[in-house]
Short mmCIF file of C-alpha atoms in Angstrom, two decimals:
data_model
loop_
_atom_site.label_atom_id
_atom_site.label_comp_id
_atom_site.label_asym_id
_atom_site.label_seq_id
_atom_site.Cartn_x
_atom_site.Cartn_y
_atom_site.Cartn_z
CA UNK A 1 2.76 4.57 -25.11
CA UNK A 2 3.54 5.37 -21.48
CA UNK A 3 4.93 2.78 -18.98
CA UNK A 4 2.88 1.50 -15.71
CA UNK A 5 3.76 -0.64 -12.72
CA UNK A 6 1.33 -1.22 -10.07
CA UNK A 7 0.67 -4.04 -7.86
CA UNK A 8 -1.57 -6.96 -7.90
CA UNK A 9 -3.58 -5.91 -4.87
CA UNK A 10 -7.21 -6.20 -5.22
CA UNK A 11 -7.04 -1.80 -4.79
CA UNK A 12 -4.88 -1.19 -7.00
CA UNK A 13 -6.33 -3.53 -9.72
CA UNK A 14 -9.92 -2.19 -8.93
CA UNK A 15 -8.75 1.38 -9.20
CA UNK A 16 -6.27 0.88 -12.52
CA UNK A 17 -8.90 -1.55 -14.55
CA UNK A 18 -10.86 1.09 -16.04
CA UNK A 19 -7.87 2.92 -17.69
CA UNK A 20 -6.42 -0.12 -18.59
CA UNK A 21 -8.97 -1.78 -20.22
CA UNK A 22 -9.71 0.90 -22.69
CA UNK A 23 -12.56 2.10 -21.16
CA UNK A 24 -11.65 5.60 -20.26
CA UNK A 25 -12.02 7.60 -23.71
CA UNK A 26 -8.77 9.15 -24.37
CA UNK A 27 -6.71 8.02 -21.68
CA UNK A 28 -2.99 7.23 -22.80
CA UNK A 29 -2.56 3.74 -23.73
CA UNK A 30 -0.48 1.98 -21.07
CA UNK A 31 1.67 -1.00 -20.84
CA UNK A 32 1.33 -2.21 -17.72
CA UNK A 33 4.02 -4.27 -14.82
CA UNK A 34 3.01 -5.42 -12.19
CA UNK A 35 4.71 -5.41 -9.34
CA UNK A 36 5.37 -5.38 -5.71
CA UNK A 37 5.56 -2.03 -4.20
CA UNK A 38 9.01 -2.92 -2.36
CA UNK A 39 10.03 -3.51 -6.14
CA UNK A 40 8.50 -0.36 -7.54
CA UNK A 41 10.66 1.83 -4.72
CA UNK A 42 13.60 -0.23 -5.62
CA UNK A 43 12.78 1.23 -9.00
CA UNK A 44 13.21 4.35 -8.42
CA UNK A 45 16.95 5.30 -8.41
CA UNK A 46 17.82 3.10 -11.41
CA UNK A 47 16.63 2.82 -14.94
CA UNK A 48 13.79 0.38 -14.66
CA UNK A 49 11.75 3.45 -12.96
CA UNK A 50 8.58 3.51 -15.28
CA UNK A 51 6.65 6.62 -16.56
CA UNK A 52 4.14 5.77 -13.51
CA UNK A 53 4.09 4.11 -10.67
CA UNK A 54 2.73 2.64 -7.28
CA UNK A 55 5.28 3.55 -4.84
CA UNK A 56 5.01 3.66 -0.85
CA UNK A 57 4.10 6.56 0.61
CA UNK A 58 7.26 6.10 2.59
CA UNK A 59 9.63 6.27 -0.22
CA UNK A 60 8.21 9.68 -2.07
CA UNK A 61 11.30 11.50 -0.89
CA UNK A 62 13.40 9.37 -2.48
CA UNK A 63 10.71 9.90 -5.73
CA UNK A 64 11.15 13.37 -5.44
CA UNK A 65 15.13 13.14 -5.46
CA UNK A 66 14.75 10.68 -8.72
CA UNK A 67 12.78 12.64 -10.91
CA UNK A 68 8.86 12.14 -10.32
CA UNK A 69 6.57 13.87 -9.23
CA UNK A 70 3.34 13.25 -6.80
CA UNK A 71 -0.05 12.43 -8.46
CA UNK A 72 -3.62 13.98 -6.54
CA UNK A 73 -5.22 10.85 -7.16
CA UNK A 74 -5.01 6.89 -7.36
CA UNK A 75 -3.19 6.30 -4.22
CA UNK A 76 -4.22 4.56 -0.25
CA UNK A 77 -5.02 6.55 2.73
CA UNK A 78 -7.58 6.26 5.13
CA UNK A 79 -8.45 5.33 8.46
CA UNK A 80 -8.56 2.36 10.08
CA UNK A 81 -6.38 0.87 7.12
CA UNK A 82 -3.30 0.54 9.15
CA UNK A 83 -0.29 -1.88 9.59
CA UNK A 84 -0.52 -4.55 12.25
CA UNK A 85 1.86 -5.92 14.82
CA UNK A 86 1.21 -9.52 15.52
CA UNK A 87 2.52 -12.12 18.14
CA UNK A 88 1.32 -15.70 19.41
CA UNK A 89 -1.06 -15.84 21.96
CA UNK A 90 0.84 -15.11 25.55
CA UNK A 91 3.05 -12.79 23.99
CA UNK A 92 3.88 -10.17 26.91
CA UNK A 93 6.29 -7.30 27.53
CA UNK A 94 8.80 -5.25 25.14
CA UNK A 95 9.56 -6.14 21.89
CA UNK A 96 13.30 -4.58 22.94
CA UNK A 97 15.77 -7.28 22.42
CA UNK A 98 13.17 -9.22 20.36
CA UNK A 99 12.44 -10.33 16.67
CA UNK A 100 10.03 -9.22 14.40
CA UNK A 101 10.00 -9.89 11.13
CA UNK A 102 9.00 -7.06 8.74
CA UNK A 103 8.17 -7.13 4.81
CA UNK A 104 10.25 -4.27 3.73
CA UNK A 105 12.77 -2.23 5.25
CA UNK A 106 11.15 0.69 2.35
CA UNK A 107 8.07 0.65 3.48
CA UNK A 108 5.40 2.81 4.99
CA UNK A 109 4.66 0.42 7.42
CA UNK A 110 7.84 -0.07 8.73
CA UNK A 111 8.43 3.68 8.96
CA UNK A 112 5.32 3.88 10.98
CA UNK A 113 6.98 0.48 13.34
CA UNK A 114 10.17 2.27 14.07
CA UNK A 115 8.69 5.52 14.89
CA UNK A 116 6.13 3.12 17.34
CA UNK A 117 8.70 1.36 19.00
CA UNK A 118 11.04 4.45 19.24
CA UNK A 119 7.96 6.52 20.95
CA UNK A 120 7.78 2.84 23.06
CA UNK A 121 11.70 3.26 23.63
CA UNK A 122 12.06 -0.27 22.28
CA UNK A 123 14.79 -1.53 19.72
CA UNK A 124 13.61 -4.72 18.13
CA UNK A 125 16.11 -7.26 15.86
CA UNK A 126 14.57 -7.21 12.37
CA UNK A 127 14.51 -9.69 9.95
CA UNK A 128 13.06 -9.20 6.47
CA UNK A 129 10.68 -11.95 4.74
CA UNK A 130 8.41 -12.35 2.28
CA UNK A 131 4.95 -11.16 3.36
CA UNK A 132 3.31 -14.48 3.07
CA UNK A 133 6.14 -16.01 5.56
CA UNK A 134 5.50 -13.60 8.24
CA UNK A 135 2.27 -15.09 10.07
CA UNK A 136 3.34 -18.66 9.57
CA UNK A 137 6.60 -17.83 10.97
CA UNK A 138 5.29 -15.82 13.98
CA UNK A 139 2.78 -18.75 14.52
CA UNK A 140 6.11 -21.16 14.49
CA UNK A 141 7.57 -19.60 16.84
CA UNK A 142 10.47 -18.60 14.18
CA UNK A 143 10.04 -14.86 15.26
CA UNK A 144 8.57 -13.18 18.19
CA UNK A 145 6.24 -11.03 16.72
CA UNK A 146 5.48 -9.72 12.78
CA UNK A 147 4.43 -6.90 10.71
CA UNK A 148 1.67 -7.26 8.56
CA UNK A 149 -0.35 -5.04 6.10
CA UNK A 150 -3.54 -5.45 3.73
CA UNK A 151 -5.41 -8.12 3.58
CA UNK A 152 -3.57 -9.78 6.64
CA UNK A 153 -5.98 -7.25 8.50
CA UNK A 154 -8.99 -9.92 8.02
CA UNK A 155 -6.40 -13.16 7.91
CA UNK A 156 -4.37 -13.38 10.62
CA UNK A 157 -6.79 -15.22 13.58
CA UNK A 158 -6.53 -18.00 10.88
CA UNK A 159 -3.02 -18.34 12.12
CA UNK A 160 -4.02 -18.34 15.52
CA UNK A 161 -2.42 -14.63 15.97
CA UNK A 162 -3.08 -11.92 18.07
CA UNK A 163 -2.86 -7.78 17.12
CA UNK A 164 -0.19 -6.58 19.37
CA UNK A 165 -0.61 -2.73 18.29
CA UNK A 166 -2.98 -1.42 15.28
CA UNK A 167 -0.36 1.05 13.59
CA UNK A 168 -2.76 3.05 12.26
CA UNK A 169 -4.97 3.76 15.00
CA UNK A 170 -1.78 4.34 16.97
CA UNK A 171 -1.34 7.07 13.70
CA UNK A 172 -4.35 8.53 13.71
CA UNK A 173 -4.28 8.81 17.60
CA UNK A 174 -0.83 10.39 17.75
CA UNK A 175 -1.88 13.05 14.57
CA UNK A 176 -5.30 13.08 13.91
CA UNK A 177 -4.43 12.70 10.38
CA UNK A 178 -5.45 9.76 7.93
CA UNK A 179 -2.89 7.24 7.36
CA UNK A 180 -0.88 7.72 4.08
CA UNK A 181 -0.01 4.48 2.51
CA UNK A 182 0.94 4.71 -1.02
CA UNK A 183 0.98 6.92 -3.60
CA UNK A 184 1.07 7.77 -7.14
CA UNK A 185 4.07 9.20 -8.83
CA UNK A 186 4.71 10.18 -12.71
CA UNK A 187 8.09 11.22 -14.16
CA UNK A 188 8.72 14.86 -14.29
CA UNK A 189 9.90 14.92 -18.06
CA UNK A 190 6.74 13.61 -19.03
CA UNK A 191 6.11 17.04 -19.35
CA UNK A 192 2.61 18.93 -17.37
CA UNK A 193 0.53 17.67 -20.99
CA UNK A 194 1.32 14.26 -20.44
CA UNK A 195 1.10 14.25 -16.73
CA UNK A 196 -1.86 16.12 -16.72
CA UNK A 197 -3.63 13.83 -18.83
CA UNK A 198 -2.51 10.57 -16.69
CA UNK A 199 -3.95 12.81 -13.97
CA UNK A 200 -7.49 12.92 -15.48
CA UNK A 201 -7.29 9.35 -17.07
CA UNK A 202 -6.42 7.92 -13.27
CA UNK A 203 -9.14 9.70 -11.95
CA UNK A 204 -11.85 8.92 -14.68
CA UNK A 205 -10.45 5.70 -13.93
CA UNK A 206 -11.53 5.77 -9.88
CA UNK A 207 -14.48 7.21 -10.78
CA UNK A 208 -15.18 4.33 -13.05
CA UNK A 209 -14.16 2.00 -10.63
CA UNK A 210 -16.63 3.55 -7.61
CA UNK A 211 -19.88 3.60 -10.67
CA UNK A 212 -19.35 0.03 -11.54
CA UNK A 213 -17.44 -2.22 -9.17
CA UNK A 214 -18.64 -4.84 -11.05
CA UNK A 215 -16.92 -4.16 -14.46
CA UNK A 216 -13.55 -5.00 -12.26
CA UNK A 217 -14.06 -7.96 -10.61
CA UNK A 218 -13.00 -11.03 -12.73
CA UNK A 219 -10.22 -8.57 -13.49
CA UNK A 220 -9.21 -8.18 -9.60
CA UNK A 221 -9.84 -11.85 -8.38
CA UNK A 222 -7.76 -13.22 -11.66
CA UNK A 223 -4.62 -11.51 -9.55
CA UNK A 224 -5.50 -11.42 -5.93
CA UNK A 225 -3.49 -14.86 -5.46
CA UNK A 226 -6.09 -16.94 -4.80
CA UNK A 227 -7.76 -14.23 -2.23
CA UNK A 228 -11.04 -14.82 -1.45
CA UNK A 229 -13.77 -13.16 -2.97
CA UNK A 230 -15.13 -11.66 0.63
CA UNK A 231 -11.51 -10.45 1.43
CA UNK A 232 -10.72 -9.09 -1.87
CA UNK A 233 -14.29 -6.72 -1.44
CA UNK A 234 -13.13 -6.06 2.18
CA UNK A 235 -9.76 -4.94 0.98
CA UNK A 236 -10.89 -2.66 -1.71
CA UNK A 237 -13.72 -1.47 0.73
CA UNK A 238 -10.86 -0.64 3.07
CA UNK A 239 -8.50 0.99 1.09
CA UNK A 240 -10.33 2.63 -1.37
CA UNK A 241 -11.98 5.76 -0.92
CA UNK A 242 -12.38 9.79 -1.37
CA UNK A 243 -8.06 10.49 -0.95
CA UNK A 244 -8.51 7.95 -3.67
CA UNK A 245 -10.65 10.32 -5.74
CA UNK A 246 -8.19 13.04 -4.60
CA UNK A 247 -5.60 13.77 -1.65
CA UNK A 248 -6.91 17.17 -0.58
CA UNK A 249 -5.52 19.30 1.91
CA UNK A 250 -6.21 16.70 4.79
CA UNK A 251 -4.19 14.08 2.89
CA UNK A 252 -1.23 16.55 1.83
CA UNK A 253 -0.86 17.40 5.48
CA UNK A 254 -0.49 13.75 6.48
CA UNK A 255 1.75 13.11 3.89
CA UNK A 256 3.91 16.28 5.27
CA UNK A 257 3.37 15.02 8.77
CA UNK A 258 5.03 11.26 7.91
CA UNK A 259 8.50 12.83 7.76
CA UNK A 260 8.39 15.23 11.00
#
């Protein structure tokens, strides 16, 4: 039985439930983590690394390094799907000198920030925090301004926000290419058997997933941390999609591009 640690995010549970509720006929049978994707690229260097995982796009390097190896499928890209920078109303000027706070210092979307504020010539103070602390603490006044992902996309004018820069469409603008979020990654000595059949069982399981949203969806909400049942659609709508299917060349090129 292989290992598996993906997040509770309404896309990843929407893409995984298929496979993992025995509804992909002859998938290997899975037992499944989940987990945060800062904690899944934590995972990477030491022993608690699983057979397959949901790591940031950011930290595949580092995946490469450690012994895995990068799935076609499963994984978030897109457009308009990026990172946000938030501030209180009124916010003006550089962020030099400032403090945002930031959920991972691992992440994709704080790769993307510090290339942003580089190309800006801006050197921010960063604190860390636990995603759900970010918005209230930018609305306090506790930081200056905050880096947000997901589902904070369709959230944050409940906190009386405003979207100082749309990382993704800053992406997409300086590239042309998608934006590559996370990705899929299986260890090497799994063998190409075994790794081609989690390969064909993840994307039976996507295909599943797009035929019958439905089957998923007590599934998804039972995890999405008391999301909404709008947001959770919106958030699957956004972040699922054909590089889920597959990356293809466009997505391999972005994914090359992230670490010019």
């Amino acid at each position: 039985m292989l290992t598996i640690a993906y997040s509770p995010c309404p896309n990843d549970t929407f893409i995984f439930h298929a496979w993992t509720h025995g509804l992909i006929a002859g998938a290997p049978e899975l037992t499944v983590s989940y987990a945060d994707i800062d904690q899944t690229n934590g995972w990477l260097a030491d022993e608690r690394g699983l057979d397959v995982m949901k790591i940031s796009a950011a930290a595949l390097p580092e995946a490469l390094a450690n012994g895995y190896e990068l799935l076609p499928c499963g994984g978030a890209m897109g457009r308009g799907c990026g990172p946000l920078v938030l501030a209180a109303p009124g916010f003006g000027g550089s962020l030099a000198g400032r403090t945002v706070a930031v959920p991972s210092l691992r992440s994709t979307a704080f790769l993307l920030f510090k290339q942003w504020a580089a190309a800006r010539g801006e050197q921010p103070e960063i604190r860390v925090m636990q995603f759900r602390d970010i918005m209230p603490a930018v609305r306090d006044g506790e930081v200056d301004a905050g880096l947000v992902i997901h589902e904070a996309r369709f959230t944050y004018q409940q906190f009386g926000l405003e979207c100082l820069a749309d990382l993704g469409e800053w992406w997409e603008a300086t590239t042309g290419a998608p934006i590559p979020l996370g990705v899929i990654v299986a260890r090497s000595a799994l063998g190409p058997e075994v790794i081609g059949g989690v390969t064909a069982a993840l994307r039976a399981s996507v295909e599943h997933a797009f035929a019958h949203p439905q089957d998923s969806h007590e599934y998804v909400l039972s995890l999405a941390e008391e999301m909404d049942p709008d947001v959770a659609r919106r958030h699957i709508e956004l972040y699922v999609n054909e590089f889920s299917r597959d990356l293809g060349p466009d997505g391999e090129k972005a994914l090359e591009r992230l670490f010019v």
